[in-house]
Amino acid sequence: MEKREKGEAVCFDGDDQEKWVYDSSVDHKGRVPSRATTGVWKASLFIIAIEFSERLSYFGIATSLIIYLTRVIHQDLKTAAKNCNYWSGVTTVMPLLGGFLADAYLGRFSTVLVSSIVYLLGLSLLTMSRLVPSLKPCDHAGNCNEPRKIHEVAFFLAIYLISVGTGGHKAALESFGADQFDDDHPGERIKKMSFFNWWNLGLCSGLLLGVTVVVYVQDHQSWAAADVILTAVIAASIVIFCVGRPFYRYRKPAGSPFTPMLQVLVAAIRKRNVSSPSDPVELYEVIKPQKNNTRLLCHTHKLKFLDKAAILEDNDSSSSGKKKQSPWRLSTVTKVEELKLILNMIPIWLSTLPFGICLAQASTFFIKQGTTLDRRIGRHFLIPPASIYSLAAIGMIVSVTLYEKILLPIMRKATGNERGVKILQRIGIGMVFSVASMVVAALVERKRLRLVEMDPAKGSTAMSVFWLAPQFLIIGFGDGFALVGLQEYFYDQVPDGMRSLGIALYLSVIGVANFISSLLITMVDRLTEKTGKSWFGKDMNTSRLDNFYWLLAAITAANLAVYVLLARRYSYKNVQGRAVVTVSDCYERHGFGTAA
């Protein structure tokens, strides 16, 4: 097929499929994309580049936020930790809105571009709050005893503007990157499984520079100098992202994904008294090979009540050739299965929240622990407290590299699974590491507090900051399994038209976990205060964070047992191959599957 018209219906054979991409995507001119000149690594490298820049900026701000709030804004430890959790929570929940807009109305490319500009505006305001005399914390250089209220307003407005920008950026960018690979092409499908690993290597590289170079500039030069660097990096990354426009594959927005789900629910309720057929072949499905090449899903035996939405009644059968049936009365098997996918995700989403709570401690209390320890290397070099977070990034880079280069090839041969291990198994392995990190953190904090008890004047300054290395490395190593697995899971297992929302659901695990972490701090603070001394004092030396870490380890371990039960019973998305044309073929061929 040499001629590619916009919106043209196409028929394809094997040779055509090697030349053109028939997965409902289009090129930058609205035509069927050429496989040779668009997509895969030639496009995704531009996308990974902007993710690298965004993560460098985000972690340059996030890891030093608790330091800024306590040193410059003069908030106490408990208030600063809660404000960090609130900001992180908003930042990682906002993608739910961004993902919805990307999938339903704006498209992923436009959403990334607009949100990156909003992000740039937030960084510009943050820079102004530290450079413009009237917006500075105070007139003189150095820390103020009481910063100006106008500075606090400008500062919080800037970081929450960055949250809004992240909302569209994070939801749409990763799904846009994964869209550059065709699920129905064997070679590209294997590359797509590696994409999430390389994506996280780019992410960790940005994180690593953010918590070392940027944080060093903040600590040894000025906060303003670091902000100028971050603003310039994001501005440059927007230009790079636009340069890659001819190489991208685009998905057209398909309207609200929630309307078809509501239609399934309404149709099922309307037919609640109708008997279900004994053979699923009798359920309604429409094959549309000429429209968007939408992938069809195979019928599953869970949540059978929803199958009633796809039952053909006598009046449906008699009128099927005369007029189109109302989607509020009759749904296809694929639409029913899409709703089942979302409902099946809810227990998994809930059971990953304790992992997110453990993750929240690394960017708050772990870093604050580092401020009380000996951070010297040699005589003259002092490690910035937030730079300790780089150990988590190193752990994740090592974990992802080992998995991609060593474990994955071995596991593919051993299991016959393209992914090596199932997605939920990979997430579960990461959860085990999160429990271990909390146990190690509790032991290290207890050792630190013993030093404080022995010599309150000297405190724990004789203890090296590298005592924190194990807990950071362990949680980073676990992230290489759990976070990458969560990204794959929520991208792959949602309906095809909801993939930006799928990435947003992954991010919402971290966002909601941050809110729960703040709530847990408040609850534990009040309960322990009633029974004696609160676990959260004004500073680290008057707190009992070791007890809090033990509590988190117990909660996460108990939750892990529940997660294992849910994972063992989970039914993965089962996609029909292009040659499959009836529901019965799913049972004859067992579907195309997802190699999950």
XYZ file of C-alpha atoms in Angstrom:
596
model
C 0.000 0.000 0.000
C 2.026 2.977 -1.264
C -0.689 5.595 -0.968
C -1.499 6.748 2.568
C -4.527 8.986 2.862
C -5.800 10.507 6.092
C -8.550 8.363 7.568
C -8.297 5.888 4.668
C -9.596 2.363 5.323
C -6.845 -0.148 4.704
C -6.531 -3.844 4.038
C -3.136 -5.353 4.686
C -1.123 -8.507 4.166
C 2.100 -9.694 5.802
C 4.412 -7.621 3.582
C 2.279 -4.520 4.080
C 2.374 -5.003 7.830
C 6.195 -4.966 7.768
C 6.152 -1.669 5.876
C 3.309 0.215 7.582
C 2.006 0.349 11.158
C -1.671 -0.608 11.516
C -2.254 -0.111 15.233
C -4.584 2.926 14.933
C -1.657 5.359 15.205
C -0.850 8.070 12.645
C 2.256 10.052 11.730
C 2.635 13.822 12.184
C 0.696 14.402 8.941
C -2.219 12.188 9.975
C -1.255 9.261 7.703
C -0.611 5.576 8.410
C 2.943 5.595 9.865
C 5.904 4.055 8.074
C 7.549 1.411 10.227
C 11.015 2.343 8.929
C 10.902 6.093 9.615
C 8.713 6.432 12.725
C 8.475 5.021 16.206
C 10.587 2.562 18.211
C 13.957 3.801 19.536
C 14.401 6.609 17.004
C 11.328 8.299 18.504
C 11.440 7.113 22.100
C 14.952 8.500 22.686
C 13.582 12.042 22.293
C 10.887 11.157 24.828
C 13.343 9.615 27.296
C 15.455 12.801 26.980
C 12.631 15.052 28.202
C 11.849 12.590 31.005
C 15.516 12.779 32.054
C 15.268 16.590 32.215
C 11.983 16.582 34.117
C 13.215 14.085 36.720
C 16.426 16.064 37.171
C 14.304 19.136 37.936
C 11.729 17.338 40.067
C 14.195 15.543 42.332
C 16.419 18.614 42.519
C 13.417 20.259 44.192
C 11.765 17.301 45.960
C 14.749 15.865 47.823
C 15.811 19.238 49.232
C 12.272 20.442 49.965
C 12.264 19.279 53.586
C 15.657 20.992 54.079
C 14.301 24.273 52.640
C 11.117 24.130 54.725
C 13.025 23.580 57.981
C 16.012 25.878 57.331
C 14.498 28.787 55.380
C 10.744 28.665 56.123
C 11.516 27.484 59.702
C 8.854 24.783 59.935
C 9.251 22.053 62.558
C 10.040 18.473 61.458
C 6.474 17.180 61.680
C 4.962 20.105 59.726
C 7.705 20.027 57.096
C 7.314 16.262 56.572
C 3.548 16.627 56.163
C 3.959 19.517 53.697
C 6.425 17.427 51.682
C 3.967 14.539 51.627
C 1.078 16.828 50.618
C 3.096 18.288 47.743
C 4.317 14.870 46.588
C 0.768 13.565 46.881
C -0.726 16.354 44.755
C 2.102 16.004 42.234
C 1.447 12.299 41.764
C -2.373 12.464 41.892
C -2.676 15.307 39.367
C -1.744 12.914 36.510
C -5.223 11.378 36.878
C -6.631 14.606 35.426
C -3.794 14.938 32.923
C -4.198 11.339 31.773
C -7.937 11.750 31.289
C -7.471 14.896 29.172
C -4.708 13.229 27.130
C -6.746 10.110 26.351
C -10.100 11.795 25.852
C -9.529 15.211 24.279
C -6.038 16.668 23.824
C -3.920 13.734 22.679
C -0.650 12.759 24.349
C 1.768 14.932 22.390
C -0.270 18.115 22.979
C -0.738 17.283 26.662
C 3.015 16.824 27.174
C 3.794 20.073 25.353
C 1.236 22.195 27.246
C 2.100 20.702 30.641
C 5.843 21.197 30.018
C 5.189 24.900 29.401
C 3.218 25.092 32.688
C 6.127 23.312 34.399
C 8.504 25.922 32.941
C 6.304 28.726 34.283
C 6.428 27.153 37.757
C 10.223 26.955 37.667
C 10.417 30.554 36.453
C 8.278 31.734 39.389
C 10.393 29.650 41.791
C 13.519 31.349 40.426
C 11.912 34.780 40.800
C 10.959 34.042 44.426
C 14.672 33.755 45.178
C 16.042 36.495 42.908
C 13.499 39.340 42.852
C 14.227 41.509 45.934
C 10.577 41.964 46.910
C 9.948 38.188 46.756
C 13.085 37.047 48.603
C 12.763 35.560 52.116
C 14.497 38.680 53.513
C 16.650 41.618 52.478
C 19.998 40.298 53.680
C 21.872 37.227 52.478
C 21.609 33.993 54.442
C 18.733 32.501 56.425
C 16.071 34.671 58.056
C 14.633 34.261 61.507
C 11.182 34.812 60.000
C 10.827 34.843 56.180
C 8.404 37.207 54.461
C 4.877 35.913 53.889
C 5.035 37.051 50.251
C 7.997 34.689 49.759
C 6.058 31.776 51.247
C 3.102 32.529 48.971
C 5.286 32.777 45.855
C 7.260 29.667 46.839
C 4.229 27.431 47.430
C 2.435 28.798 44.348
C 5.516 27.959 42.260
C 5.932 24.389 43.492
C 2.205 23.653 43.102
C 2.328 25.110 39.589
C 5.083 22.561 38.969
C 2.677 19.935 40.358
C 0.075 20.925 37.760
C 2.690 20.712 35.005
C 3.792 17.302 36.233
C 0.154 16.189 36.138
C -0.025 16.301 32.354
C 3.644 15.541 31.768
C 3.976 12.296 33.722
C 0.659 10.779 32.639
C 1.038 11.389 28.929
C 4.796 11.189 28.339
C 5.446 7.596 29.394
C 2.379 6.278 27.568
C 3.384 8.360 24.517
C 6.807 6.712 24.646
C 5.310 3.212 24.864
C 2.962 4.084 21.969
C 6.017 4.180 19.698
C 6.051 0.360 19.726
C 3.458 -1.808 17.923
C 1.994 -4.476 20.244
C 1.036 -6.675 17.275
C 4.524 -6.755 15.737
C 6.666 -9.466 17.429
C 9.953 -7.537 17.154
C 8.518 -4.248 18.420
C 6.624 -5.999 21.208
C 9.897 -7.379 22.640
C 11.501 -3.917 22.355
C 8.521 -2.411 24.171
C 9.145 -4.680 27.164
C 12.699 -3.296 27.314
C 11.422 0.268 26.869
C 10.191 0.475 30.477
C 13.587 -0.682 31.756
C 15.486 1.899 29.660
C 12.892 4.540 30.544
C 13.701 4.017 34.215
C 17.429 4.127 33.524
C 16.897 7.576 31.968
C 14.704 8.544 34.917
C 17.331 7.402 37.437
C 20.103 9.198 35.578
C 18.131 12.450 35.861
C 17.403 11.699 39.509
C 21.085 11.004 40.163
C 22.196 14.342 38.694
C 19.326 16.126 40.446
C 20.301 14.910 43.905
C 24.044 15.375 43.384
C 24.924 18.242 41.030
C 21.781 20.340 41.570
C 21.698 19.752 45.317
C 25.434 20.581 45.530
C 24.744 23.919 43.834
C 21.884 24.555 46.295
C 24.107 23.733 49.275
C 27.356 25.410 48.205
C 26.258 28.213 45.856
C 22.637 29.290 46.270
C 19.070 28.085 45.828
C 18.619 30.682 43.055
C 21.592 29.402 41.020
C 20.140 25.872 41.092
C 16.725 27.194 39.972
C 18.284 28.974 37.006
C 19.942 25.705 35.931
C 16.682 23.744 36.242
C 14.722 26.353 34.294
C 17.272 26.303 31.462
C 17.278 22.479 31.336
C 13.481 22.255 31.037
C 13.416 24.997 28.358
C 16.038 23.075 26.339
C 14.162 19.769 26.748
C 10.955 21.299 25.334
C 12.907 22.290 22.207
C 14.369 18.747 21.922
C 10.908 17.215 22.319
C 9.526 19.347 19.471
C 12.469 18.456 17.206
C 11.409 14.787 17.383
C 7.895 15.529 16.091
C 8.377 13.961 12.577
C 9.530 10.668 14.129
C 6.612 10.121 16.536
C 3.559 7.924 16.157
C 0.401 9.599 17.450
C -2.885 8.253 18.824
C -6.007 10.316 18.233
C -8.044 11.066 21.384
C -11.141 8.855 21.493
C -13.425 10.758 23.873
C -14.184 9.919 27.483
C -13.256 6.295 28.280
C -15.759 6.278 31.139
C -18.859 6.589 28.941
C -18.577 3.052 27.443
C -18.024 1.638 30.937
C -21.122 3.369 32.250
C -23.039 2.020 29.242
C -21.964 -1.537 30.118
C -23.106 -1.086 33.707
C -26.475 0.380 32.674
C -27.054 -2.362 30.086
C -26.171 -5.083 32.603
C -28.587 -3.635 35.198
C -31.351 -3.384 32.607
C -30.898 -7.065 31.755
C -30.365 -8.262 35.316
C -33.306 -10.673 35.028
C -32.205 -12.114 31.668
C -30.647 -15.588 31.797
C -27.018 -15.770 30.728
C -26.225 -18.094 27.800
C -24.340 -21.286 28.641
C -21.996 -20.702 25.701
C -20.105 -17.359 25.594
C -20.083 -17.592 21.786
C -23.672 -16.327 21.936
C -22.554 -13.029 23.466
C -22.534 -9.955 21.225
C -19.353 -8.775 19.515
C -18.775 -6.523 16.504
C -15.640 -6.917 14.415
C -14.398 -3.587 13.005
C -11.255 -4.281 10.998
C -11.629 -1.061 9.048
C -12.051 1.360 11.939
C -9.045 2.245 14.087
C -7.958 -1.419 14.148
C -9.215 -1.556 17.738
C -7.970 -4.672 19.483
C -10.702 -7.026 20.650
C -10.643 -8.759 24.017
C -11.517 -12.368 24.770
C -14.333 -13.246 27.149
C -13.415 -14.162 30.744
C -15.502 -15.958 33.363
C -15.090 -13.423 36.178
C -17.709 -10.793 37.118
C -20.314 -12.702 35.117
C -23.064 -10.238 35.989
C -21.514 -7.743 33.568
C -21.809 -10.317 30.742
C -25.534 -9.583 30.709
C -24.752 -6.309 28.923
C -23.622 -8.373 25.885
C -26.636 -10.718 25.795
C -28.666 -10.514 22.598
C -32.361 -10.478 23.413
C -35.016 -11.503 20.890
C -35.838 -7.911 19.956
C -32.086 -7.172 19.619
C -31.648 -10.078 17.208
C -34.671 -9.215 15.120
C -33.688 -5.577 14.706
C -29.922 -6.012 14.388
C -30.031 -5.798 10.652
C -32.372 -2.799 10.540
C -30.877 -0.296 12.932
C -27.930 0.150 15.214
C -28.593 -0.967 18.789
C -28.355 1.581 21.601
C -25.058 1.113 23.507
C -27.078 1.714 26.692
C -28.936 -1.561 26.018
C -26.368 -3.719 24.258
C -22.577 -3.741 24.649
C -19.888 -5.778 22.961
C -17.812 -8.415 24.739
C -14.773 -6.149 24.385
C -16.492 -3.256 26.182
C -17.623 -5.608 28.941
C -14.099 -6.992 29.340
C -12.642 -3.469 29.481
C -14.832 -2.681 32.482
C -13.787 -5.971 34.069
C -10.136 -4.994 33.610
C -10.627 -1.768 35.563
C -12.607 -3.461 38.353
C -9.987 -6.216 38.663
C -7.292 -3.554 39.081
C -8.849 -1.984 42.177
C -7.682 -4.669 44.682
C -4.178 -4.646 43.173
C -4.057 -0.836 43.350
C -5.103 -0.879 47.018
C -2.594 -3.584 47.929
C 0.335 -1.593 46.509
C -0.321 1.462 48.711
C 1.824 0.257 51.674
C 4.763 -0.033 49.271
C 4.165 3.613 48.316
C 4.111 4.622 51.990
C 7.558 3.052 52.478
C 8.765 4.906 49.394
C 7.577 8.231 50.859
C 9.997 7.892 53.788
C 13.066 7.934 51.522
C 12.488 11.529 50.413
C 11.555 12.836 53.876
C 12.744 11.117 57.053
C 15.653 9.244 55.430
C 17.108 12.543 54.203
C 16.456 14.299 57.504
C 18.338 11.462 59.249
C 21.333 12.365 57.088
C 21.442 15.924 58.442
C 22.309 14.594 61.922
C 25.225 12.384 60.786
C 28.840 12.975 59.775
C 28.662 13.874 56.063
C 32.362 14.620 55.543
C 34.492 12.952 52.873
C 38.101 13.760 53.628
C 38.853 17.065 55.327
C 37.061 19.577 53.161
C 34.186 18.007 51.205
C 30.759 17.945 52.880
C 28.018 15.850 51.252
C 24.717 17.797 50.915
C 22.005 15.966 52.910
C 19.688 15.502 49.897
C 22.519 13.957 47.839
C 22.268 10.827 49.980
C 19.144 10.025 47.960
C 21.466 9.309 45.017
C 22.141 5.923 46.619
C 18.514 4.941 45.925
C 18.974 5.913 42.284
C 22.186 3.872 42.100
C 20.357 0.895 43.603
C 17.598 1.194 41.010
C 20.057 1.560 38.105
C 21.930 -1.579 39.243
C 18.646 -3.462 39.720
C 17.217 -2.544 36.298
C 20.512 -3.254 34.508
C 20.892 -6.673 36.157
C 17.293 -7.532 35.340
C 17.532 -6.405 31.700
C 20.951 -7.894 30.895
C 21.165 -11.008 33.079
C 17.916 -12.082 34.749
C 15.556 -11.417 31.827
C 17.323 -13.638 29.235
C 17.680 -16.438 31.808
C 14.038 -16.223 32.934
C 12.754 -16.101 29.353
C 14.459 -19.407 28.630
C 13.361 -20.945 31.936
C 9.690 -19.880 31.860
C 8.966 -19.368 28.164
C 7.420 -16.010 29.128
C 8.459 -13.010 27.001
C 8.599 -10.877 30.155
C 10.732 -13.360 32.093
C 8.403 -13.270 35.096
C 4.788 -12.154 35.280
C 4.239 -8.465 35.958
C 2.664 -8.967 39.384
C 5.490 -11.297 40.420
C 7.995 -8.565 39.605
C 6.036 -6.066 41.715
C 5.869 -8.551 44.601
C 9.662 -8.985 44.593
C 10.007 -5.210 44.927
C 7.613 -5.209 47.895
C 9.841 -7.703 49.723
C 12.736 -5.238 49.384
C 10.556 -2.410 50.767
C 9.921 -4.441 53.938
C 13.651 -5.100 54.247
C 14.464 -1.387 53.829
C 12.142 -0.443 56.715
C 13.709 -3.088 58.974
C 17.226 -1.856 58.188
C 16.148 1.793 58.623
C 14.729 0.975 62.078
C 17.961 -0.736 63.175
C 20.165 2.109 61.922
C 17.970 4.778 63.567
C 18.043 2.881 66.863
C 21.869 2.845 66.725
C 21.869 6.596 66.029
C 19.567 7.322 68.976
C 21.804 5.295 71.318
C 24.710 7.598 70.426
C 22.496 10.618 71.206
C 21.569 9.095 74.597
C 25.235 8.455 75.433
C 26.391 11.981 74.539
C 23.502 14.457 74.005
C 25.877 17.362 73.369
C 27.753 15.638 70.565
C 24.720 13.720 69.320
C 25.209 11.377 66.369
C 27.772 13.485 64.524
C 30.391 10.778 65.095
C 28.325 8.324 63.074
C 29.039 8.285 59.330
C 26.222 9.147 56.938
C 27.086 5.988 55.019
C 25.294 3.996 57.705
C 22.196 5.063 55.718
C 23.557 3.484 52.525
C 21.961 0.029 53.051
C 18.401 1.339 53.479
C 18.706 3.611 50.430
C 20.289 0.904 48.260
C 17.714 -1.709 49.297
C 14.731 0.537 48.582
C 16.318 1.573 45.263
C 16.944 -2.053 44.337
C 13.305 -2.833 45.142
C 12.159 0.097 42.987
C 13.841 -1.572 40.005
C 11.338 -4.389 40.403
C 8.229 -2.772 41.898
C 8.139 0.639 40.195
C 9.015 -0.701 36.742
C 6.500 -3.501 37.257
C 3.786 -1.030 38.290
C 4.443 1.062 35.180
C 4.148 -1.985 32.929
C 1.096 -3.285 34.756
C -0.959 -0.105 34.639
C 0.025 0.647 31.035
C -0.507 -2.873 29.709
C -3.589 -4.021 31.619
C -5.865 -1.013 31.100
C -8.049 -0.739 27.959
C -6.057 0.487 24.954
C -7.829 3.856 24.975
C -6.908 4.563 28.614
C -3.137 4.177 28.606
C -2.340 7.697 29.797
C -4.832 7.145 32.598
C -3.115 3.826 33.247
C 0.205 5.578 33.891
C -1.698 8.080 36.044
C -3.080 5.189 38.112
C 0.482 3.982 38.704
C 1.502 7.473 39.841
C -1.596 7.746 42.024
C -0.313 4.781 44.051
C 2.628 6.965 45.105
C 0.457 10.088 45.444
C -2.246 8.542 47.624
C 0.455 6.757 49.632
C 2.004 10.152 50.422
C -1.340 11.414 51.719
C -1.770 8.234 53.785
C 1.771 8.675 55.116
C 0.860 12.190 56.315
C -2.349 10.875 57.873
C -0.437 8.042 59.538
C 2.084 10.500 60.981
C -0.777 12.565 62.443
C -2.540 9.495 63.903
C 0.631 8.001 65.381
C 1.643 11.403 66.771
C -1.678 11.815 68.612
C -1.848 8.227 69.869
C 1.728 8.113 71.163
C 1.354 11.561 72.739
C -1.596 10.281 74.759
C 0.357 7.251 75.995
C 3.451 9.234 76.930
C 5.955 10.763 74.533
C 5.157 11.323 70.851
C 7.246 9.455 68.274
C 7.566 12.749 66.355
C 9.379 15.446 68.300
C 10.531 18.877 67.236
C 13.727 17.435 65.779
C 15.288 14.055 64.944
C 16.927 13.559 68.348
C 13.645 13.924 70.253
C 11.739 11.615 67.871
C 11.417 7.819 67.775
C 11.470 7.163 64.051
C 12.800 3.664 64.658
C 9.413 2.689 66.112
C 7.653 4.269 63.127
C 9.838 2.263 60.722
C 9.016 -0.965 62.588
C 5.325 -0.126 62.285
C 5.664 0.382 58.523
C 7.599 -2.884 58.164
C 4.804 -4.779 59.960
C 2.044 -3.142 57.876
C 3.880 -3.798 54.596
C 4.680 -7.438 55.511
C 1.034 -8.154 56.411
C -0.112 -6.462 53.213
C 2.369 -8.520 51.173
C 0.585 -11.711 52.227
C -2.716 -10.259 50.955
C -1.043 -9.109 47.731
C 0.287 -12.613 47.011
C -3.230 -14.056 47.303
C -4.618 -11.389 44.944
C -1.799 -11.873 42.423
C -2.304 -15.652 42.301
C -6.007 -15.195 41.440
C -5.536 -12.355 38.963
C -6.612 -12.820 35.316
C -4.440 -10.924 32.848
C -5.728 -9.052 29.817
C -6.400 -11.480 26.962
C -6.240 -9.838 23.531
C -7.481 -11.429 20.320
C -5.035 -11.665 17.462
C -5.880 -9.921 14.215
C -6.762 -13.242 12.632
C -9.317 -13.964 15.357
C -12.791 -13.007 14.223
C -15.228 -14.601 16.680
C -15.560 -15.012 20.412
C -15.266 -18.776 19.997
C -11.801 -18.393 18.485
C -10.587 -17.077 21.843
C -11.274 -20.501 23.318
C -9.867 -22.383 20.341
C -6.693 -20.270 20.190
C -6.660 -19.080 23.839
C -6.441 -15.505 22.543
C -3.398 -13.551 21.507
C -2.587 -12.884 25.155
C -0.236 -10.383 26.650
C 2.591 -12.567 27.887
C 1.911 -11.113 31.285
